[in-house]
PDB file of C-alpha atoms in Angstrom:
ATOM      1  CA  UNK A   1      11.495 -46.371  67.780  1.00 47.00           C
ATOM      2  CA  UNK A   2      13.162 -49.752  68.010  1.00 49.00           C
ATOM      3  CA  UNK A   3      15.072 -50.521  64.845  1.00 48.00           C
ATOM      4  CA  UNK A   4      13.684 -54.073  64.812  1.00 51.00           C
ATOM      5  CA  UNK A   5      10.230 -52.731  63.912  1.00 53.00           C
ATOM      6  CA  UNK A   6      11.476 -51.413  60.596  1.00 56.00           C
ATOM      7  CA  UNK A   7      10.342 -53.511  57.610  1.00 59.00           C
ATOM      8  CA  UNK A   8      12.060 -52.213  54.423  1.00 65.00           C
ATOM      9  CA  UNK A   9       9.430 -53.499  51.994  1.00 64.00           C
ATOM     10  CA  UNK A  10       6.604 -51.833  53.873  1.00 66.00           C
ATOM     11  CA  UNK A  11       8.454 -48.564  54.266  1.00 63.00           C
ATOM     12  CA  UNK A  12       9.378 -48.539  50.585  1.00 70.00           C
ATOM     13  CA  UNK A  13       5.758 -49.033  49.603  1.00 69.00           C
ATOM     14  CA  UNK A  14       4.603 -46.359  52.028  1.00 71.00           C
ATOM     15  CA  UNK A  15       7.182 -43.910  50.744  1.00 72.00           C
ATOM     16  CA  UNK A  16       6.216 -44.500  47.111  1.00 73.00           C
ATOM     17  CA  UNK A  17       2.572 -44.058  48.036  1.00 73.00           C
ATOM     18  CA  UNK A  18       3.396 -40.731  49.642  1.00 71.00           C
ATOM     19  CA  UNK A  19       5.326 -39.706  46.523  1.00 71.00           C
ATOM     20  CA  UNK A  20       2.244 -40.362  44.413  1.00 67.00           C
ATOM     21  CA  UNK A  21       0.146 -38.284  46.765  1.00 65.00           C
ATOM     22  CA  UNK A  22       2.246 -35.124  46.518  1.00 66.00           C
ATOM     23  CA  UNK A  23       3.236 -35.344  42.859  1.00 79.00           C
ATOM     24  CA  UNK A  24       1.739 -32.741  40.524  1.00 87.00           C
ATOM     25  CA  UNK A  25       3.522 -33.327  37.221  1.00 91.00           C
ATOM     26  CA  UNK A  26       4.084 -37.005  37.992  1.00 89.00           C
ATOM     27  CA  UNK A  27       0.336 -37.585  37.913  1.00 89.00           C
ATOM     28  CA  UNK A  28      -0.195 -35.850  34.553  1.00 93.00           C
ATOM     29  CA  UNK A  29       2.002 -38.080  32.395  1.00 94.00           C
ATOM     30  CA  UNK A  30       2.112 -41.704  31.260  1.00 92.00           C
ATOM     31  CA  UNK A  31       3.226 -44.079  34.056  1.00 89.00           C
ATOM     32  CA  UNK A  32       2.982 -47.450  32.304  1.00 86.00           C
ATOM     33  CA  UNK A  33       6.619 -48.421  32.854  1.00 79.00           C
ATOM     34  CA  UNK A  34       7.115 -47.938  36.604  1.00 75.00           C
ATOM     35  CA  UNK A  35       7.312 -51.672  37.219  1.00 68.00           C
ATOM     36  CA  UNK A  36      10.106 -52.200  34.685  1.00 67.00           C
ATOM     37  CA  UNK A  37      12.767 -50.245  36.569  1.00 70.00           C
ATOM     38  CA  UNK A  38      15.357 -52.405  38.302  1.00 63.00           C
ATOM     39  CA  UNK A  39      18.239 -50.011  38.879  1.00 62.00           C
ATOM     40  CA  UNK A  40      19.566 -46.587  38.056  1.00 66.00           C
ATOM     41  CA  UNK A  41      21.071 -46.562  34.591  1.00 65.00           C
ATOM     42  CA  UNK A  42      18.467 -48.953  33.198  1.00 77.00           C
ATOM     43  CA  UNK A  43      16.654 -48.130  29.973  1.00 79.00           C
ATOM     44  CA  UNK A  44      13.062 -48.827  29.000  1.00 78.00           C
ATOM     45  CA  UNK A  45      12.390 -49.292  25.272  1.00 78.00           C
ATOM     46  CA  UNK A  46       9.035 -47.887  24.150  1.00 77.00           C
ATOM     47  CA  UNK A  47       7.581 -48.909  20.776  1.00 74.00           C
ATOM     48  CA  UNK A  48       5.187 -46.577  18.975  1.00 72.00           C
ATOM     49  CA  UNK A  49       2.932 -47.727  16.117  1.00 74.00           C
ATOM     50  CA  UNK A  50       2.852 -45.484  13.062  1.00 73.00           C
ATOM     51  CA  UNK A  51      -0.187 -44.253  11.130  1.00 78.00           C
ATOM     52  CA  UNK A  52      -2.692 -46.786   9.788  1.00 84.00           C
ATOM     53  CA  UNK A  53      -4.255 -46.222   6.348  1.00 86.00           C
ATOM     54  CA  UNK A  54      -8.051 -46.098   5.986  1.00 89.00           C
ATOM     55  CA  UNK A  55      -9.299 -47.035   2.503  1.00 87.00           C
ATOM     56  CA  UNK A  56     -12.626 -47.059   0.699  1.00 89.00           C
ATOM     57  CA  UNK A  57     -14.520 -50.351   0.584  1.00 87.00           C
ATOM     58  CA  UNK A  58     -16.308 -51.320  -2.624  1.00 88.00           C
ATOM     59  CA  UNK A  59     -18.746 -54.207  -2.367  1.00 85.00           C
ATOM     60  CA  UNK A  60     -17.696 -57.129  -4.521  1.00 83.00           C
ATOM     61  CA  UNK A  61     -14.087 -55.961  -4.973  1.00 86.00           C
ATOM     62  CA  UNK A  62     -11.049 -57.365  -3.264  1.00 87.00           C
ATOM     63  CA  UNK A  63      -9.479 -55.248  -0.585  1.00 88.00           C
ATOM     64  CA  UNK A  64      -5.780 -54.330  -0.646  1.00 88.00           C
ATOM     65  CA  UNK A  65      -3.122 -56.541   0.870  1.00 87.00           C
ATOM     66  CA  UNK A  66      -2.556 -55.802   4.569  1.00 89.00           C
ATOM     67  CA  UNK A  67      -0.059 -53.037   5.129  1.00 86.00           C
ATOM     68  CA  UNK A  68       2.969 -53.584   7.312  1.00 84.00           C
ATOM     69  CA  UNK A  69       2.851 -51.597  10.492  1.00 80.00           C
ATOM     70  CA  UNK A  70       5.755 -49.248  11.074  1.00 76.00           C
ATOM     71  CA  UNK A  71       7.251 -49.179  14.550  1.00 72.00           C
ATOM     72  CA  UNK A  72       9.469 -46.501  16.020  1.00 74.00           C
ATOM     73  CA  UNK A  73      11.422 -47.019  19.207  1.00 76.00           C
ATOM     74  CA  UNK A  74      11.999 -44.455  21.931  1.00 81.00           C
ATOM     75  CA  UNK A  75      14.306 -45.073  24.872  1.00 84.00           C
ATOM     76  CA  UNK A  76      13.383 -43.911  28.349  1.00 87.00           C
ATOM     77  CA  UNK A  77      16.615 -43.616  30.323  1.00 89.00           C
ATOM     78  CA  UNK A  78      16.391 -43.982  34.095  1.00 90.00           C
ATOM     79  CA  UNK A  79      19.239 -41.556  34.644  1.00 91.00           C
ATOM     80  CA  UNK A  80      18.153 -39.689  37.773  1.00 94.00           C
ATOM     81  CA  UNK A  81      19.088 -40.967  41.231  1.00 93.00           C
ATOM     82  CA  UNK A  82      18.342 -39.114  44.481  1.00 94.00           C
ATOM     83  CA  UNK A  83      18.658 -40.242  48.068  1.00 94.00           C
ATOM     84  CA  UNK A  84      17.799 -39.198  51.607  1.00 91.00           C
ATOM     85  CA  UNK A  85      19.655 -40.135  54.761  1.00 93.00           C
ATOM     86  CA  UNK A  86      18.534 -38.898  58.171  1.00 89.00           C
ATOM     87  CA  UNK A  87      18.805 -39.890  61.821  1.00 89.00           C
ATOM     88  CA  UNK A  88      16.641 -39.341  64.867  1.00 83.00           C
ATOM     89  CA  UNK A  89      18.406 -39.165  68.201  1.00 80.00           C
ATOM     90  CA  UNK A  90      16.962 -41.570  70.761  1.00 75.00           C
ATOM     91  CA  UNK A  91      16.588 -38.760  73.323  1.00 56.00           C
ATOM     92  CA  UNK A  92      14.643 -36.594  70.893  1.00 55.00           C
ATOM     93  CA  UNK A  93      12.469 -39.532  69.893  1.00 57.00           C
ATOM     94  CA  UNK A  94      11.690 -40.359  73.516  1.00 52.00           C
ATOM     95  CA  UNK A  95      10.712 -36.765  74.312  1.00 47.00           C
ATOM     96  CA  UNK A  96       8.596 -36.167  71.186  1.00 47.00           C
ATOM     97  CA  UNK A  97       4.873 -36.800  71.003  1.00 44.00           C
ATOM     98  CA  UNK A  98       3.773 -39.064  68.159  1.00 51.00           C
ATOM     99  CA  UNK A  99       5.691 -41.181  65.698  1.00 69.00           C
ATOM    100  CA  UNK A 100       8.686 -39.052  64.739  1.00 75.00           C
ATOM    101  CA  UNK A 101       9.996 -41.572  62.229  1.00 77.00           C
ATOM    102  CA  UNK A 102       6.693 -41.708  60.357  1.00 78.00           C
ATOM    103  CA  UNK A 103       6.612 -37.920  60.031  1.00 80.00           C
ATOM    104  CA  UNK A 104      10.232 -37.863  58.907  1.00 84.00           C
ATOM    105  CA  UNK A 105       9.432 -40.387  56.175  1.00 83.00           C
ATOM    106  CA  UNK A 106       6.557 -38.197  54.998  1.00 84.00           C
ATOM    107  CA  UNK A 107       8.912 -35.238  54.772  1.00 85.00           C
ATOM    108  CA  UNK A 108      11.391 -37.378  52.844  1.00 88.00           C
ATOM    109  CA  UNK A 109       8.697 -38.320  50.348  1.00 85.00           C
ATOM    110  CA  UNK A 110       7.723 -34.681  49.895  1.00 87.00           C
ATOM    111  CA  UNK A 111      11.337 -33.618  49.334  1.00 91.00           C
ATOM    112  CA  UNK A 112      11.944 -36.372  46.776  1.00 91.00           C
ATOM    113  CA  UNK A 113       8.762 -35.622  44.853  1.00 90.00           C
ATOM    114  CA  UNK A 114       9.473 -31.888  44.846  1.00 92.00           C
ATOM    115  CA  UNK A 115      12.775 -32.501  43.049  1.00 94.00           C
ATOM    116  CA  UNK A 116      11.209 -35.044  40.678  1.00 94.00           C
ATOM    117  CA  UNK A 117       8.303 -32.741  39.766  1.00 95.00           C
ATOM    118  CA  UNK A 118      10.690 -29.959  38.781  1.00 96.00           C
ATOM    119  CA  UNK A 119      12.597 -32.435  36.609  1.00 97.00           C
ATOM    120  CA  UNK A 120       9.412 -33.636  34.863  1.00 97.00           C
ATOM    121  CA  UNK A 121       8.141 -30.111  34.173  1.00 97.00           C
ATOM    122  CA  UNK A 122      11.525 -29.104  32.761  1.00 97.00           C
ATOM    123  CA  UNK A 123      11.521 -32.187  30.523  1.00 97.00           C
ATOM    124  CA  UNK A 124       8.044 -31.315  29.249  1.00 98.00           C
ATOM    125  CA  UNK A 125       8.905 -27.656  28.641  1.00 98.00           C
ATOM    126  CA  UNK A 126      12.140 -28.497  26.810  1.00 97.00           C
ATOM    127  CA  UNK A 127      10.589 -31.344  24.810  1.00 96.00           C
ATOM    128  CA  UNK A 128       7.727 -29.488  23.112  1.00 97.00           C
ATOM    129  CA  UNK A 129       7.639 -29.103  19.343  1.00 97.00           C
ATOM    130  CA  UNK A 130       9.112 -25.691  18.470  1.00 96.00           C
ATOM    131  CA  UNK A 131       5.976 -24.851  16.451  1.00 97.00           C
ATOM    132  CA  UNK A 132       3.885 -25.272  19.627  1.00 98.00           C
ATOM    133  CA  UNK A 133       5.695 -22.632  21.680  1.00 98.00           C
ATOM    134  CA  UNK A 134       4.284 -19.145  22.179  1.00 98.00           C
ATOM    135  CA  UNK A 135       6.829 -16.529  23.235  1.00 97.00           C
ATOM    136  CA  UNK A 136       9.969 -18.327  22.052  1.00 94.00           C
ATOM    137  CA  UNK A 137      11.355 -15.162  20.428  1.00 94.00           C
ATOM    138  CA  UNK A 138      10.289 -12.850  23.251  1.00 95.00           C
ATOM    139  CA  UNK A 139       8.433 -13.856  26.437  1.00 97.00           C
ATOM    140  CA  UNK A 140       4.799 -12.735  26.546  1.00 97.00           C
ATOM    141  CA  UNK A 141       4.006 -10.133  29.207  1.00 97.00           C
ATOM    142  CA  UNK A 142       0.953 -11.614  30.885  1.00 96.00           C
ATOM    143  CA  UNK A 143      -1.654  -9.439  32.572  1.00 95.00           C
ATOM    144  CA  UNK A 144      -5.063 -10.046  34.107  1.00 94.00           C
ATOM    145  CA  UNK A 145      -6.555  -8.806  30.828  1.00 93.00           C
ATOM    146  CA  UNK A 146      -4.752 -11.187  28.464  1.00 95.00           C
ATOM    147  CA  UNK A 147      -3.970 -14.338  30.465  1.00 95.00           C
ATOM    148  CA  UNK A 148      -7.249 -16.060  29.559  1.00 94.00           C
ATOM    149  CA  UNK A 149      -6.751 -15.351  25.845  1.00 95.00           C
ATOM    150  CA  UNK A 150      -3.287 -16.901  25.843  1.00 97.00           C
ATOM    151  CA  UNK A 151      -4.577 -20.050  27.524  1.00 96.00           C
ATOM    152  CA  UNK A 152      -7.173 -20.273  24.749  1.00 96.00           C
ATOM    153  CA  UNK A 153      -4.292 -19.911  22.256  1.00 97.00           C
ATOM    154  CA  UNK A 154      -2.630 -22.977  23.813  1.00 98.00           C
ATOM    155  CA  UNK A 155      -5.890 -24.852  23.356  1.00 98.00           C
ATOM    156  CA  UNK A 156      -5.988 -23.809  19.696  1.00 98.00           C
ATOM    157  CA  UNK A 157      -2.488 -25.202  19.124  1.00 98.00           C
ATOM    158  CA  UNK A 158      -3.529 -28.541  20.575  1.00 97.00           C
ATOM    159  CA  UNK A 159      -6.792 -28.591  18.607  1.00 98.00           C
ATOM    160  CA  UNK A 160      -4.929 -28.020  15.328  1.00 97.00           C
ATOM    161  CA  UNK A 161      -2.582 -30.893  16.193  1.00 96.00           C
ATOM    162  CA  UNK A 162      -5.533 -33.235  16.802  1.00 95.00           C
ATOM    163  CA  UNK A 163      -4.490 -33.743  20.413  1.00 96.00           C
ATOM    164  CA  UNK A 164      -7.174 -35.731  22.289  1.00 95.00           C
ATOM    165  CA  UNK A 165      -9.530 -33.597  24.370  1.00 96.00           C
ATOM    166  CA  UNK A 166      -9.604 -36.135  27.195  1.00 95.00           C
ATOM    167  CA  UNK A 167      -7.220 -35.569  30.114  1.00 95.00           C
ATOM    168  CA  UNK A 168      -5.836 -32.280  28.858  1.00 97.00           C
ATOM    169  CA  UNK A 169      -4.045 -30.418  31.644  1.00 97.00           C
ATOM    170  CA  UNK A 170      -2.212 -27.137  32.074  1.00 97.00           C
ATOM    171  CA  UNK A 171       0.318 -26.320  34.802  1.00 96.00           C
ATOM    172  CA  UNK A 172       0.581 -22.716  36.003  1.00 95.00           C
ATOM    173  CA  UNK A 173       3.012 -21.036  38.388  1.00 94.00           C
ATOM    174  CA  UNK A 174       1.366 -19.107  41.263  1.00 92.00           C
ATOM    175  CA  UNK A 175       2.027 -15.733  39.610  1.00 95.00           C
ATOM    176  CA  UNK A 176       0.060 -16.706  36.507  1.00 95.00           C
ATOM    177  CA  UNK A 177      -2.735 -18.260  38.546  1.00 93.00           C
ATOM    178  CA  UNK A 178      -3.013 -15.003  40.537  1.00 93.00           C
ATOM    179  CA  UNK A 179      -3.627 -13.142  37.261  1.00 94.00           C
ATOM    180  CA  UNK A 180      -6.240 -15.671  36.194  1.00 91.00           C
ATOM    181  CA  UNK A 181      -8.112 -15.171  39.464  1.00 89.00           C
ATOM    182  CA  UNK A 182      -8.695 -11.557  38.395  1.00 89.00           C
ATOM    183  CA  UNK A 183     -10.536 -12.593  35.216  1.00 84.00           C
ATOM    184  CA  UNK A 184     -14.290 -12.991  35.652  1.00 79.00           C
ATOM    185  CA  UNK A 185     -14.416 -15.405  32.690  1.00 78.00           C
ATOM    186  CA  UNK A 186     -12.666 -17.862  34.974  1.00 79.00           C
ATOM    187  CA  UNK A 187     -13.923 -16.955  38.445  1.00 73.00           C
ATOM    188  CA  UNK A 188     -17.505 -16.416  37.308  1.00 65.00           C
ATOM    189  CA  UNK A 189     -17.834 -19.585  35.266  1.00 56.00           C
ATOM    190  CA  UNK A 190     -17.972 -22.070  38.110  1.00 53.00           C
ATOM    191  CA  UNK A 191     -14.613 -23.439  36.980  1.00 53.00           C
ATOM    192  CA  UNK A 192     -12.915 -22.953  40.333  1.00 50.00           C
ATOM    193  CA  UNK A 193     -12.907 -26.468  41.678  1.00 45.00           C
ATOM    194  CA  UNK A 194     -13.470 -27.482  45.276  1.00 44.00           C
ATOM    195  CA  UNK A 195     -11.817 -30.831  44.587  1.00 44.00           C
ATOM    196  CA  UNK A 196      -8.780 -31.537  46.721  1.00 40.00           C
ATOM    197  CA  UNK A 197      -8.182 -35.211  45.995  1.00 40.00           C
ATOM    198  CA  UNK A 198      -5.695 -34.422  43.220  1.00 50.00           C
ATOM    199  CA  UNK A 199      -2.601 -32.617  44.385  1.00 56.00           C
ATOM    200  CA  UNK A 200      -2.352 -29.142  42.868  1.00 67.00           C
ATOM    201  CA  UNK A 201      -5.735 -29.289  41.079  1.00 82.00           C
ATOM    202  CA  UNK A 202      -7.471 -25.909  41.147  1.00 84.00           C
ATOM    203  CA  UNK A 203     -10.217 -25.982  38.518  1.00 86.00           C
ATOM    204  CA  UNK A 204     -10.899 -26.102  34.791  1.00 89.00           C
ATOM    205  CA  UNK A 205     -10.453 -23.630  31.960  1.00 90.00           C
ATOM    206  CA  UNK A 206     -10.814 -23.866  28.172  1.00 92.00           C
ATOM    207  CA  UNK A 207     -10.988 -27.656  28.338  1.00 94.00           C
ATOM    208  CA  UNK A 208      -7.925 -27.997  30.605  1.00 95.00           C
ATOM    209  CA  UNK A 209      -7.652 -29.313  34.147  1.00 94.00           C
ATOM    210  CA  UNK A 210      -5.621 -26.593  35.858  1.00 94.00           C
ATOM    211  CA  UNK A 211      -2.777 -27.408  38.217  1.00 93.00           C
ATOM    212  CA  UNK A 212      -0.705 -24.933  40.210  1.00 92.00           C
ATOM    213  CA  UNK A 213       2.944 -25.647  40.908  1.00 92.00           C
ATOM    214  CA  UNK A 214       5.980 -23.777  42.181  1.00 92.00           C
ATOM    215  CA  UNK A 215       8.076 -26.170  40.084  1.00 94.00           C
ATOM    216  CA  UNK A 216       7.161 -24.785  36.663  1.00 96.00           C
ATOM    217  CA  UNK A 217      10.332 -24.453  34.608  1.00 97.00           C
ATOM    218  CA  UNK A 218      11.883 -20.964  34.595  1.00 96.00           C
ATOM    219  CA  UNK A 219      14.658 -19.187  32.739  1.00 95.00           C
ATOM    220  CA  UNK A 220      15.608 -15.910  34.362  1.00 94.00           C
ATOM    221  CA  UNK A 221      12.346 -14.014  34.923  1.00 94.00           C
ATOM    222  CA  UNK A 222      10.412 -16.123  32.414  1.00 97.00           C
ATOM    223  CA  UNK A 223       7.939 -18.880  33.323  1.00 97.00           C
ATOM    224  CA  UNK A 224       7.063 -21.861  31.146  1.00 98.00           C
ATOM    225  CA  UNK A 225       3.330 -22.643  31.236  1.00 98.00           C
ATOM    226  CA  UNK A 226       2.850 -26.169  29.854  1.00 98.00           C
ATOM    227  CA  UNK A 227      -0.276 -27.815  28.447  1.00 98.00           C
ATOM    228  CA  UNK A 228      -0.288 -31.526  27.623  1.00 98.00           C
ATOM    229  CA  UNK A 229      -2.028 -34.900  27.651  1.00 97.00           C
ATOM    230  CA  UNK A 230      -0.570 -37.960  29.435  1.00 96.00           C
ATOM    231  CA  UNK A 231       0.562 -39.654  26.221  1.00 93.00           C
ATOM    232  CA  UNK A 232       2.899 -36.725  25.462  1.00 95.00           C
ATOM    233  CA  UNK A 233       5.430 -37.725  28.119  1.00 95.00           C
ATOM    234  CA  UNK A 234       6.401 -40.917  29.919  1.00 93.00           C
ATOM    235  CA  UNK A 235       7.758 -40.981  33.463  1.00 93.00           C
ATOM    236  CA  UNK A 236       8.893 -43.955  35.504  1.00 91.00           C
ATOM    237  CA  UNK A 237      10.179 -44.158  39.065  1.00 90.00           C
ATOM    238  CA  UNK A 238      10.991 -46.613  41.811  1.00 87.00           C
ATOM    239  CA  UNK A 239      12.131 -46.501  45.406  1.00 85.00           C
ATOM    240  CA  UNK A 240      14.905 -49.042  44.956  1.00 82.00           C
ATOM    241  CA  UNK A 241      15.835 -49.385  48.584  1.00 84.00           C
ATOM    242  CA  UNK A 242      15.092 -48.128  52.071  1.00 85.00           C
ATOM    243  CA  UNK A 243      17.452 -49.199  54.817  1.00 88.00           C
ATOM    244  CA  UNK A 244      17.218 -48.718  58.577  1.00 84.00           C
ATOM    245  CA  UNK A 245      20.448 -48.737  60.546  1.00 87.00           C
ATOM    246  CA  UNK A 246      22.116 -47.612  63.783  1.00 89.00           C
ATOM    247  CA  UNK A 247      24.929 -45.061  63.209  1.00 89.00           C
ATOM    248  CA  UNK A 248      28.052 -46.385  64.892  1.00 86.00           C
ATOM    249  CA  UNK A 249      28.873 -43.195  66.784  1.00 84.00           C
ATOM    250  CA  UNK A 250      25.337 -42.102  67.666  1.00 81.00           C
ATOM    251  CA  UNK A 251      22.497 -43.239  69.913  1.00 86.00           C
ATOM    252  CA  UNK A 252      20.033 -42.835  67.085  1.00 84.00           C
ATOM    253  CA  UNK A 253      17.884 -44.580  64.518  1.00 85.00           C
ATOM    254  CA  UNK A 254      18.676 -43.727  60.907  1.00 89.00           C
ATOM    255  CA  UNK A 255      17.015 -44.381  57.571  1.00 88.00           C
ATOM    256  CA  UNK A 256      18.323 -43.948  54.038  1.00 92.00           C
ATOM    257  CA  UNK A 257      16.491 -44.433  50.767  1.00 90.00           C
ATOM    258  CA  UNK A 258      17.242 -44.359  47.038  1.00 92.00           C
ATOM    259  CA  UNK A 259      14.803 -42.945  44.462  1.00 91.00           C
ATOM    260  CA  UNK A 260      15.514 -43.497  40.741  1.00 91.00           C
ATOM    261  CA  UNK A 261      13.507 -42.132  37.825  1.00 92.00           C
ATOM    262  CA  UNK A 262      13.500 -40.797  34.293  1.00 94.00           C
ATOM    263  CA  UNK A 263      11.209 -38.849  31.956  1.00 95.00           C
ATOM    264  CA  UNK A 264      10.921 -38.780  28.165  1.00 93.00           C
ATOM    265  CA  UNK A 265       8.731 -36.713  25.836  1.00 95.00           C
ATOM    266  CA  UNK A 266       7.283 -39.311  23.472  1.00 92.00           C
ATOM    267  CA  UNK A 267       5.115 -36.990  21.343  1.00 93.00           C
ATOM    268  CA  UNK A 268       6.241 -33.334  21.265  1.00 96.00           C
ATOM    269  CA  UNK A 269       3.222 -32.334  19.158  1.00 96.00           C
ATOM    270  CA  UNK A 270       0.949 -33.063  22.135  1.00 97.00           C
ATOM    271  CA  UNK A 271       2.554 -30.335  24.247  1.00 98.00           C
ATOM    272  CA  UNK A 272       1.896 -26.581  23.997  1.00 98.00           C
ATOM    273  CA  UNK A 273       4.048 -24.062  25.858  1.00 98.00           C
ATOM    274  CA  UNK A 274       3.649 -20.411  26.782  1.00 98.00           C
ATOM    275  CA  UNK A 275       6.847 -18.599  27.766  1.00 98.00           C
ATOM    276  CA  UNK A 276       5.822 -15.550  29.767  1.00 97.00           C
ATOM    277  CA  UNK A 277       6.579 -12.952  32.375  1.00 95.00           C
ATOM    278  CA  UNK A 278       4.171 -11.425  34.869  1.00 91.00           C
ATOM    279  CA  UNK A 279       3.892  -7.886  36.188  1.00 76.00           C
TER     280      UNK A 279
END
């Protein structure tokens, strides 16, 4: 590949597009602030409107004076910065079939998103309201016989907290999903989705879209199964720069890129967590 064919803006856009494609957790949270990131270390200020009072209306009587809205501010810190930096020897590139650089950029996007997904899922698991966590005192021993019931328990927590039913999702590690596949209430209900357009999507259960991920947060032998809606957590990212260059002491084309991001739980009551082990 001739280095003169490299257009940084196009490669940056292509890389970010690839990141979106392979994200699991990154596609389950609020992404309204992506465009506001300029550099690592920046902060995004998020305002949240408080509760609004609903009063009775009596015909012929004056209504109350308008109440002042209360605003609370949450800061999303863009405090994560990751980079890649690889080279492709000109001899290898000449001997390979296909566009080696394009494939290498795809692998870079996958590697970046894999790290970011783990960060998001840890942020979600650690940011849940303590009252919404099952197994905090002692991890639940999940089996094929009880896994469905515990997922229903997560739904109950969210229902009691008035969490919206729309866009509810739950992220399972492969070990927990393997147990769920042994329960006929799931496999026999037609919930096992054939859809493949959403990365990690594997079906529906108890009102949740189910996603499988190897990046679920763990502590020792314990897994954190997380259920949430997008408004529970905000995530923002940008590919700040991609640069093509020729290493001085190599006959090679090289590319480096910088990925910055941050995540913030904005409503811990909209997250339910199951801390568990599997046999």
